[in-house]
């Protein structure tokens, strides 16, 4: 979902809609029932956000302990919805009466319904399968993307000028080495071969066997994606997850482990 200059993943956009709905409900409840509802909405949103992030970080504590500041790298994704739900429900204790808590719970449920509805209606990739499209590798071979259709496949759309893409490259190189059973296609968008090759060489990235060239943005058009980076996860020729924007090593690991053997 594109809003002005911002490219938002479908779930992020849906969550923002849910928060706006909750804020509107809080304003109405403040006016017609009790002033405390206005403060409660802010508390519920903050608690849910922090708890969701904390739940994810705790699951990957060993990794985050190496650089605790990465807790704040929320643009990489990594939130636990169960922790968010639990925190939002616990925030009802801020309301003084059981009647008000029941009304607050109804507001949370309605907001969650809007999140689900918005996510369901948000445009998704046009196809759920690997395309019968051939792209040129840096070894000057034509590679058909569906040759590994019945295996585990990860497609990453990137460009050398894209700062988040550049930050992802060392992590993707490690993932290629760690997950030998997964076929990685790092598909460069719209750049010449010498630009891509020079970038990889200059940064010591040994990804030449995984990089494919897509000068006309064929794959982005096929899946109707916008912007870079975008990472798509396939299992048995079926798209099972998509991440828009920069992805963390922890979230990438979660996605890869979720792919069935």
mmCIF file of N, CA and C in Angstrom, residues 81-201:
data_model
loop_
_atom_site.group_PDB
_atom_site.id
_atom_site.type_symbol
_atom_site.label_atom_id
_atom_site.label_comp_id
_atom_site.label_asym_id
_atom_site.label_seq_id
_atom_site.Cartn_x
_atom_site.Cartn_y
_atom_site.Cartn_z
ATOM 1 N N UNK A 81 1.972 -10.741 17.545
ATOM 2 C CA UNK A 81 0.582 -10.297 17.682
ATOM 3 C C UNK A 81 -0.068 -10.804 18.965
ATOM 4 N N UNK A 82 0.351 -11.980 19.440
ATOM 5 C CA UNK A 82 -0.248 -12.513 20.672
ATOM 6 C C UNK A 82 0.091 -11.635 21.873
ATOM 7 N N UNK A 83 1.318 -11.149 21.919
ATOM 8 C CA UNK A 83 1.698 -10.238 22.998
ATOM 9 C C UNK A 83 0.918 -8.931 22.891
ATOM 10 N N UNK A 84 0.683 -8.457 21.678
ATOM 11 C CA UNK A 84 -0.076 -7.222 21.490
ATOM 12 C C UNK A 84 -1.507 -7.385 21.997
ATOM 13 N N UNK A 85 -2.113 -8.512 21.678
ATOM 14 C CA UNK A 85 -3.491 -8.770 22.123
ATOM 15 C C UNK A 85 -3.549 -8.830 23.641
ATOM 16 N N UNK A 86 -2.593 -9.548 24.242
ATOM 17 C CA UNK A 86 -2.582 -9.677 25.702
ATOM 18 C C UNK A 86 -2.420 -8.315 26.370
ATOM 19 N N UNK A 87 -1.528 -7.477 25.843
ATOM 20 C CA UNK A 87 -1.298 -6.158 26.439
ATOM 21 C C UNK A 87 -2.530 -5.266 26.294
ATOM 22 N N UNK A 88 -3.179 -5.329 25.136
ATOM 23 C CA UNK A 88 -4.378 -4.510 24.919
ATOM 24 C C UNK A 88 -5.491 -4.909 25.887
ATOM 25 N N UNK A 89 -5.640 -6.208 26.098
ATOM 26 C CA UNK A 89 -6.671 -6.680 27.041
ATOM 27 C C UNK A 89 -6.318 -6.257 28.468
ATOM 28 N N UNK A 90 -5.057 -6.383 28.835
ATOM 29 C CA UNK A 90 -4.640 -5.975 30.183
ATOM 30 C C UNK A 90 -4.851 -4.480 30.422
ATOM 31 N N UNK A 91 -4.771 -3.688 29.352
ATOM 32 C CA UNK A 91 -4.964 -2.235 29.495
ATOM 33 C C UNK A 91 -6.378 -1.886 29.948
ATOM 34 N N UNK A 92 -7.315 -2.822 29.811
ATOM 35 C CA UNK A 92 -8.691 -2.572 30.257
ATOM 36 C C UNK A 92 -8.757 -2.337 31.763
ATOM 37 N N UNK A 93 -7.741 -2.810 32.478
ATOM 38 C CA UNK A 93 -7.702 -2.575 33.923
ATOM 39 C C UNK A 93 -7.595 -1.098 34.273
ATOM 40 N N UNK A 94 -7.198 -0.284 33.311
ATOM 41 C CA UNK A 94 -7.126 1.159 33.527
ATOM 42 C C UNK A 94 -8.517 1.765 33.693
ATOM 43 N N UNK A 95 -9.524 1.118 33.109
ATOM 44 C CA UNK A 95 -10.900 1.597 33.233
ATOM 45 C C UNK A 95 -11.464 1.169 34.585
ATOM 46 N N UNK A 96 -12.263 2.027 35.199
ATOM 47 C CA UNK A 96 -12.616 1.837 36.610
ATOM 48 C C UNK A 96 -13.710 0.813 36.859
ATOM 49 N N UNK A 97 -14.657 0.693 35.976
ATOM 50 C CA UNK A 97 -15.793 -0.201 36.254
ATOM 51 C C UNK A 97 -15.807 -1.349 35.258
ATOM 52 N N UNK A 98 -16.472 -2.440 35.656
ATOM 53 C CA UNK A 98 -16.586 -3.589 34.763
ATOM 54 C C UNK A 98 -17.418 -3.249 33.536
ATOM 55 N N UNK A 99 -18.379 -2.360 33.698
ATOM 56 C CA UNK A 99 -19.183 -1.922 32.539
ATOM 57 C C UNK A 99 -18.293 -1.218 31.519
ATOM 58 N N UNK A 100 -17.449 -0.320 32.008
ATOM 59 C CA UNK A 100 -16.543 0.386 31.100
ATOM 60 C C UNK A 100 -15.538 -0.572 30.466
ATOM 61 N N UNK A 101 -15.095 -1.553 31.235
ATOM 62 C CA UNK A 101 -14.157 -2.538 30.683
ATOM 63 C C UNK A 101 -14.814 -3.366 29.578
ATOM 64 N N UNK A 102 -16.070 -3.698 29.765
ATOM 65 C CA UNK A 102 -16.802 -4.431 28.731
ATOM 66 C C UNK A 102 -16.942 -3.602 27.462
ATOM 67 N N UNK A 103 -17.219 -2.322 27.632
ATOM 68 C CA UNK A 103 -17.324 -1.427 26.476
ATOM 69 C C UNK A 103 -15.964 -1.299 25.789
ATOM 70 N N UNK A 104 -14.906 -1.187 26.589
ATOM 71 C CA UNK A 104 -13.555 -1.111 26.024
ATOM 72 C C UNK A 104 -13.193 -2.366 25.256
ATOM 73 N N UNK A 105 -13.567 -3.526 25.800
ATOM 74 C CA UNK A 105 -13.296 -4.785 25.108
ATOM 75 C C UNK A 105 -14.020 -4.827 23.769
ATOM 76 N N UNK A 106 -15.256 -4.338 23.757
ATOM 77 C CA UNK A 106 -16.012 -4.294 22.501
ATOM 78 C C UNK A 106 -15.315 -3.383 21.492
ATOM 79 N N UNK A 107 -14.758 -2.271 21.974
ATOM 80 C CA UNK A 107 -14.030 -1.360 21.083
ATOM 81 C C UNK A 107 -12.790 -2.045 20.511
ATOM 82 N N UNK A 108 -12.094 -2.813 21.346
ATOM 83 C CA UNK A 108 -10.918 -3.533 20.862
ATOM 84 C C UNK A 108 -11.303 -4.568 19.808
ATOM 85 N N UNK A 109 -12.378 -5.278 20.047
ATOM 86 C CA UNK A 109 -12.822 -6.299 19.098
ATOM 87 C C UNK A 109 -13.224 -5.657 17.773
ATOM 88 N N UNK A 110 -13.916 -4.530 17.834
ATOM 89 C CA UNK A 110 -14.322 -3.839 16.612
ATOM 90 C C UNK A 110 -13.095 -3.345 15.843
ATOM 91 N N UNK A 111 -12.116 -2.817 16.552
ATOM 92 C CA UNK A 111 -10.888 -2.360 15.895
ATOM 93 C C UNK A 111 -10.142 -3.523 15.252
ATOM 94 N N UNK A 112 -10.097 -4.656 15.954
ATOM 95 C CA UNK A 112 -9.453 -5.843 15.404
ATOM 96 C C UNK A 112 -10.181 -6.319 14.148
ATOM 97 N N UNK A 113 -11.503 -6.206 14.142
ATOM 98 C CA UNK A 113 -12.290 -6.588 12.966
ATOM 99 C C UNK A 113 -11.927 -5.704 11.775
ATOM 100 N N UNK A 114 -11.702 -4.420 12.030
ATOM 101 C CA UNK A 114 -11.313 -3.509 10.952
ATOM 102 C C UNK A 114 -9.913 -3.861 10.428
ATOM 103 N N UNK A 115 -9.018 -4.272 11.332
ATOM 104 C CA UNK A 115 -7.688 -4.700 10.902
ATOM 105 C C UNK A 115 -7.809 -5.899 9.971
ATOM 106 N N UNK A 116 -8.588 -6.879 10.381
ATOM 107 C CA UNK A 116 -8.770 -8.091 9.567
ATOM 108 C C UNK A 116 -9.405 -7.760 8.224
ATOM 109 N N UNK A 117 -10.441 -6.912 8.244
ATOM 110 C CA UNK A 117 -11.137 -6.561 7.011
ATOM 111 C C UNK A 117 -10.225 -5.784 6.070
ATOM 112 N N UNK A 118 -9.490 -4.823 6.610
ATOM 113 C CA UNK A 118 -8.585 -4.020 5.778
ATOM 114 C C UNK A 118 -7.493 -4.888 5.170
ATOM 115 N N UNK A 119 -6.927 -5.778 5.976
ATOM 116 C CA UNK A 119 -5.885 -6.668 5.469
ATOM 117 C C UNK A 119 -6.443 -7.568 4.368
ATOM 118 N N UNK A 120 -7.675 -8.033 4.548
ATOM 119 C CA UNK A 120 -8.286 -8.910 3.548
ATOM 120 C C UNK A 120 -8.514 -8.194 2.224
ATOM 121 N N UNK A 121 -8.807 -6.893 2.304
ATOM 122 C CA UNK A 121 -9.120 -6.121 1.104
ATOM 123 C C UNK A 121 -7.897 -5.455 0.474
ATOM 124 N N UNK A 122 -6.778 -5.428 1.207
ATOM 125 C CA UNK A 122 -5.570 -4.808 0.660
ATOM 126 C C UNK A 122 -5.048 -5.642 -0.503
ATOM 127 N N UNK A 123 -4.680 -4.984 -1.608
ATOM 128 C CA UNK A 123 -4.173 -5.731 -2.770
ATOM 129 C C UNK A 123 -2.993 -6.613 -2.404
ATOM 130 N N UNK A 124 -3.046 -7.853 -2.871
ATOM 131 C CA UNK A 124 -1.980 -8.821 -2.637
ATOM 132 C C UNK A 124 -1.245 -9.086 -3.956
ATOM 133 N N UNK A 125 -0.135 -9.825 -3.902
ATOM 134 C CA UNK A 125 0.544 -10.171 -5.156
ATOM 135 C C UNK A 125 -0.414 -10.783 -6.167
ATOM 136 N N UNK A 126 -0.232 -10.413 -7.432
ATOM 137 C CA UNK A 126 -1.157 -10.860 -8.476
ATOM 138 C C UNK A 126 -1.107 -12.367 -8.668
ATOM 139 N N UNK A 127 0.034 -12.975 -8.372
ATOM 140 C CA UNK A 127 0.168 -14.423 -8.522
ATOM 141 C C UNK A 127 0.671 -15.023 -7.221
ATOM 142 N N UNK A 128 0.320 -16.271 -6.986
ATOM 143 C CA UNK A 128 0.781 -16.977 -5.793
ATOM 144 C C UNK A 128 1.823 -18.033 -6.142
ATOM 145 N N UNK A 129 2.163 -18.161 -7.421
ATOM 146 C CA UNK A 129 3.087 -19.194 -7.842
ATOM 147 C C UNK A 129 4.343 -18.587 -8.437
ATOM 148 N N UNK A 130 5.369 -19.430 -8.557
ATOM 149 C CA UNK A 130 6.601 -18.980 -9.209
ATOM 150 C C UNK A 130 6.345 -18.814 -10.701
ATOM 151 N N UNK A 131 6.876 -17.754 -11.301
ATOM 152 C CA UNK A 131 6.571 -17.487 -12.706
ATOM 153 C C UNK A 131 7.397 -18.340 -13.663
ATOM 154 N N UNK A 132 6.836 -18.609 -14.808
ATOM 155 C CA UNK A 132 7.554 -19.286 -15.879
ATOM 156 C C UNK A 132 8.285 -18.216 -16.684
ATOM 157 N N UNK A 133 9.262 -17.601 -16.019
ATOM 158 C CA UNK A 133 10.016 -16.484 -16.590
ATOM 159 C C UNK A 133 11.512 -16.785 -16.436
ATOM 160 N N UNK A 134 12.265 -16.524 -17.486
ATOM 161 C CA UNK A 134 13.703 -16.738 -17.446
ATOM 162 C C UNK A 134 14.426 -15.401 -17.353
ATOM 163 N N UNK A 135 15.425 -15.350 -16.470
ATOM 164 C CA UNK A 135 16.235 -14.155 -16.295
ATOM 165 C C UNK A 135 17.705 -14.518 -16.455
ATOM 166 N N UNK A 136 18.495 -13.520 -16.817
ATOM 167 C CA UNK A 136 19.915 -13.739 -17.040
ATOM 168 C C UNK A 136 20.676 -13.649 -15.724
ATOM 169 N N UNK A 137 21.542 -14.629 -15.470
ATOM 170 C CA UNK A 137 22.391 -14.605 -14.283
ATOM 171 C C UNK A 137 23.678 -13.850 -14.597
ATOM 172 N N UNK A 138 24.469 -13.601 -13.557
ATOM 173 C CA UNK A 138 25.750 -12.938 -13.776
ATOM 174 C C UNK A 138 26.752 -13.854 -14.478
ATOM 175 N N UNK A 139 26.400 -15.145 -14.567
ATOM 176 C CA UNK A 139 27.230 -16.103 -15.304
ATOM 177 C C UNK A 139 26.767 -16.242 -16.751
ATOM 178 N N UNK A 140 25.836 -15.337 -17.143
ATOM 179 C CA UNK A 140 25.300 -15.304 -18.505
ATOM 180 C C UNK A 140 24.505 -16.563 -18.849
ATOM 181 N N UNK A 141 23.864 -17.142 -17.852
ATOM 182 C CA UNK A 141 22.968 -18.274 -18.060
ATOM 183 C C UNK A 141 21.529 -17.812 -17.918
ATOM 184 N N UNK A 142 20.643 -18.397 -18.692
ATOM 185 C CA UNK A 142 19.218 -18.141 -18.566
ATOM 186 C C UNK A 142 18.640 -19.069 -17.499
ATOM 187 N N UNK A 143 18.079 -18.485 -16.446
ATOM 188 C CA UNK A 143 17.534 -19.264 -15.333
ATOM 189 C C UNK A 143 16.031 -19.081 -15.304
ATOM 190 N N UNK A 144 15.311 -20.185 -15.403
ATOM 191 C CA UNK A 144 13.855 -20.132 -15.283
ATOM 192 C C UNK A 144 13.493 -20.220 -13.805
ATOM 193 N N UNK A 145 12.697 -19.269 -13.326
ATOM 194 C CA UNK A 145 12.421 -19.183 -11.889
ATOM 195 C C UNK A 145 11.613 -20.357 -11.358
ATOM 196 N N UNK A 146 10.892 -21.050 -12.227
ATOM 197 C CA UNK A 146 10.079 -22.156 -11.709
ATOM 198 C C UNK A 146 10.777 -23.503 -11.798
ATOM 199 N N UNK A 147 12.086 -23.490 -12.048
ATOM 200 C CA UNK A 147 12.814 -24.751 -12.116
ATOM 201 C C UNK A 147 12.834 -25.462 -10.765
ATOM 202 N N UNK A 148 12.755 -24.664 -9.677
ATOM 203 C CA UNK A 148 12.704 -25.243 -8.328
ATOM 204 C C UNK A 148 11.318 -25.080 -7.718
ATOM 205 N N UNK A 149 10.307 -25.160 -8.557
ATOM 206 C CA UNK A 149 8.940 -24.881 -8.116
ATOM 207 C C UNK A 149 8.500 -25.758 -6.951
ATOM 208 N N UNK A 150 9.007 -26.969 -6.863
ATOM 209 C CA UNK A 150 8.565 -27.883 -5.807
ATOM 210 C C UNK A 150 9.541 -27.934 -4.634
ATOM 211 N N UNK A 151 10.355 -26.912 -4.531
ATOM 212 C CA UNK A 151 11.280 -26.783 -3.402
ATOM 213 C C UNK A 151 10.959 -25.508 -2.624
ATOM 214 N N UNK A 152 11.827 -25.190 -1.695
ATOM 215 C CA UNK A 152 11.696 -23.939 -0.941
ATOM 216 C C UNK A 152 12.491 -22.854 -1.673
ATOM 217 N N UNK A 153 11.809 -21.742 -1.946
ATOM 218 C CA UNK A 153 12.412 -20.682 -2.754
ATOM 219 C C UNK A 153 12.186 -19.335 -2.079
ATOM 220 N N UNK A 154 13.221 -18.496 -2.089
ATOM 221 C CA UNK A 154 13.113 -17.120 -1.607
ATOM 222 C C UNK A 154 13.512 -16.183 -2.740
ATOM 223 N N UNK A 155 12.657 -15.227 -3.040
ATOM 224 C CA UNK A 155 12.956 -14.190 -4.024
ATOM 225 C C UNK A 155 13.099 -12.867 -3.296
ATOM 226 N N UNK A 156 14.220 -12.196 -3.551
ATOM 227 C CA UNK A 156 14.444 -10.870 -2.988
ATOM 228 C C UNK A 156 14.646 -9.887 -4.132
ATOM 229 N N UNK A 157 13.809 -8.855 -4.178
ATOM 230 C CA UNK A 157 13.920 -7.816 -5.204
ATOM 231 C C UNK A 157 14.727 -6.661 -4.622
ATOM 232 N N UNK A 158 15.797 -6.258 -5.323
ATOM 233 C CA UNK A 158 16.714 -5.286 -4.756
ATOM 234 C C UNK A 158 17.353 -4.437 -5.851
ATOM 235 N N UNK A 159 18.071 -3.400 -5.418
ATOM 236 C CA UNK A 159 18.833 -2.556 -6.329
ATOM 237 C C UNK A 159 20.027 -1.986 -5.566
ATOM 238 N N UNK A 160 21.093 -1.672 -6.271
ATOM 239 C CA UNK A 160 22.300 -1.194 -5.599
ATOM 240 C C UNK A 160 22.119 0.200 -5.003
ATOM 241 N N UNK A 161 21.193 0.993 -5.557
ATOM 242 C CA UNK A 161 20.978 2.347 -5.045
ATOM 243 C C UNK A 161 20.076 2.371 -3.809
ATOM 244 N N UNK A 162 19.447 1.240 -3.502
ATOM 245 C CA UNK A 162 18.468 1.133 -2.405
ATOM 246 C C UNK A 162 19.216 0.877 -1.099
ATOM 247 N N UNK A 163 19.187 1.857 -0.186
ATOM 248 C CA UNK A 163 19.937 1.746 1.070
ATOM 249 C C UNK A 163 19.490 0.547 1.912
ATOM 250 N N UNK A 164 18.175 0.323 2.119
ATOM 251 C CA UNK A 164 17.775 -0.874 2.888
ATOM 252 C C UNK A 164 18.226 -2.172 2.217
ATOM 253 N N UNK A 165 18.212 -2.200 0.883
ATOM 254 C CA UNK A 165 18.680 -3.389 0.167
ATOM 255 C C UNK A 165 20.151 -3.651 0.469
ATOM 256 N N UNK A 166 20.932 -2.585 0.482
ATOM 257 C CA UNK A 166 22.365 -2.716 0.749
ATOM 258 C C UNK A 166 22.607 -3.257 2.155
ATOM 259 N N UNK A 167 21.782 -2.803 3.106
ATOM 260 C CA UNK A 167 21.941 -3.311 4.479
ATOM 261 C C UNK A 167 21.578 -4.791 4.565
ATOM 262 N N UNK A 168 20.669 -5.243 3.719
ATOM 263 C CA UNK A 168 20.240 -6.646 3.750
ATOM 264 C C UNK A 168 21.273 -7.606 3.159
ATOM 265 N N UNK A 169 22.097 -7.134 2.256
ATOM 266 C CA UNK A 169 22.951 -8.029 1.473
ATOM 267 C C UNK A 169 23.846 -8.950 2.307
ATOM 268 N N UNK A 170 24.592 -8.446 3.309
ATOM 269 C CA UNK A 170 25.423 -9.367 4.106
ATOM 270 C C UNK A 170 24.587 -10.430 4.819
ATOM 271 N N UNK A 171 23.411 -10.037 5.304
ATOM 272 C CA UNK A 171 22.539 -10.980 5.987
ATOM 273 C C UNK A 171 22.029 -12.043 5.007
ATOM 274 N N UNK A 172 21.679 -11.631 3.787
ATOM 275 C CA UNK A 172 21.215 -12.581 2.784
ATOM 276 C C UNK A 172 22.347 -13.520 2.366
ATOM 277 N N UNK A 173 23.554 -12.989 2.289
ATOM 278 C CA UNK A 173 24.696 -13.844 1.976
ATOM 279 C C UNK A 173 24.861 -14.931 3.036
ATOM 280 N N UNK A 174 24.682 -14.574 4.298
ATOM 281 C CA UNK A 174 24.771 -15.558 5.375
ATOM 282 C C UNK A 174 23.642 -16.576 5.283
ATOM 283 N N UNK A 175 22.448 -16.113 4.934
ATOM 284 C CA UNK A 175 21.302 -17.017 4.813
ATOM 285 C C UNK A 175 21.518 -18.014 3.675
ATOM 286 N N UNK A 176 22.085 -17.552 2.564
ATOM 287 C CA UNK A 176 22.377 -18.457 1.447
ATOM 288 C C UNK A 176 23.321 -19.563 1.903
ATOM 289 N N UNK A 177 24.295 -19.213 2.740
ATOM 290 C CA UNK A 177 25.252 -20.204 3.234
ATOM 291 C C UNK A 177 24.617 -21.134 4.266
ATOM 292 N N UNK A 178 23.733 -20.601 5.107
ATOM 293 C CA UNK A 178 23.165 -21.383 6.211
ATOM 294 C C UNK A 178 22.024 -22.299 5.780
ATOM 295 N N UNK A 179 21.304 -21.933 4.723
ATOM 296 C CA UNK A 179 20.116 -22.689 4.312
ATOM 297 C C UNK A 179 20.343 -23.270 2.916
ATOM 298 N N UNK A 180 21.133 -24.327 2.884
ATOM 299 C CA UNK A 180 21.476 -24.944 1.607
ATOM 300 C C UNK A 180 20.261 -25.575 0.921
ATOM 301 N N UNK A 181 19.216 -25.866 1.695
ATOM 302 C CA UNK A 181 18.030 -26.493 1.121
ATOM 303 C C UNK A 181 17.044 -25.481 0.544
ATOM 304 N N UNK A 182 17.395 -24.211 0.594
ATOM 305 C CA UNK A 182 16.533 -23.157 0.067
ATOM 306 C C UNK A 182 17.196 -22.531 -1.150
ATOM 307 N N UNK A 183 16.420 -22.377 -2.220
ATOM 308 C CA UNK A 183 16.935 -21.707 -3.414
ATOM 309 C C UNK A 183 16.668 -20.206 -3.313
ATOM 310 N N UNK A 184 17.722 -19.418 -3.320
ATOM 311 C CA UNK A 184 17.604 -17.970 -3.233
ATOM 312 C C UNK A 184 17.785 -17.347 -4.615
ATOM 313 N N UNK A 185 16.849 -16.467 -4.983
ATOM 314 C CA UNK A 185 16.982 -15.650 -6.182
ATOM 315 C C UNK A 185 17.015 -14.191 -5.738
ATOM 316 N N UNK A 186 18.185 -13.554 -5.847
ATOM 317 C CA UNK A 186 18.317 -12.142 -5.517
ATOM 318 C C UNK A 186 18.226 -11.381 -6.838
ATOM 319 N N UNK A 187 17.047 -10.871 -7.127
ATOM 320 C CA UNK A 187 16.748 -10.340 -8.456
ATOM 321 C C UNK A 187 16.915 -8.825 -8.466
ATOM 322 N N UNK A 188 17.964 -8.376 -9.145
ATOM 323 C CA UNK A 188 18.222 -6.949 -9.246
ATOM 324 C C UNK A 188 17.218 -6.300 -10.186
ATOM 325 N N UNK A 189 16.737 -5.141 -9.784
ATOM 326 C CA UNK A 189 15.698 -4.453 -10.528
ATOM 327 C C UNK A 189 16.256 -3.264 -11.307
ATOM 328 N N UNK A 190 16.258 -3.412 -12.649
ATOM 329 C CA UNK A 190 16.467 -2.272 -13.521
ATOM 330 C C UNK A 190 17.876 -1.765 -13.701
ATOM 331 N N UNK A 191 18.905 -2.547 -13.314
ATOM 332 C CA UNK A 191 20.273 -2.050 -13.423
ATOM 333 C C UNK A 191 21.096 -2.910 -14.378
ATOM 334 N N UNK A 192 22.136 -2.302 -14.924
ATOM 335 C CA UNK A 192 23.006 -2.990 -15.865
ATOM 336 C C UNK A 192 23.911 -3.987 -15.147
ATOM 337 N N UNK A 193 24.369 -4.974 -15.901
ATOM 338 C CA UNK A 193 25.199 -6.032 -15.314
ATOM 339 C C UNK A 193 26.462 -5.479 -14.672
ATOM 340 N N UNK A 194 27.140 -4.537 -15.341
ATOM 341 C CA UNK A 194 28.391 -4.039 -14.774
ATOM 342 C C UNK A 194 28.178 -3.288 -13.473
ATOM 343 N N UNK A 195 27.036 -2.601 -13.331
ATOM 344 C CA UNK A 195 26.719 -1.898 -12.085
ATOM 345 C C UNK A 195 26.559 -2.899 -10.943
ATOM 346 N N UNK A 196 25.817 -3.967 -11.205
ATOM 347 C CA UNK A 196 25.573 -4.992 -10.186
ATOM 348 C C UNK A 196 26.868 -5.716 -9.833
ATOM 349 N N UNK A 197 27.609 -6.116 -10.850
ATOM 350 C CA UNK A 197 28.853 -6.856 -10.609
ATOM 351 C C UNK A 197 29.862 -6.009 -9.833
ATOM 352 N N UNK A 198 29.991 -4.746 -10.205
ATOM 353 C CA UNK A 198 30.932 -3.861 -9.516
ATOM 354 C C UNK A 198 30.535 -3.651 -8.057
ATOM 355 N N UNK A 199 29.223 -3.557 -7.812
ATOM 356 C CA UNK A 199 28.755 -3.382 -6.423
ATOM 357 C C UNK A 199 29.110 -4.609 -5.579
ATOM 358 N N UNK A 200 28.825 -5.785 -6.092
ATOM 359 C CA UNK A 200 29.118 -7.010 -5.345
ATOM 360 C C UNK A 200 30.615 -7.136 -5.075
ATOM 361 N N UNK A 201 31.425 -6.869 -6.087
ATOM 362 C CA UNK A 201 32.876 -6.980 -5.921
ATOM 363 C C UNK A 201 33.406 -5.954 -4.928
#
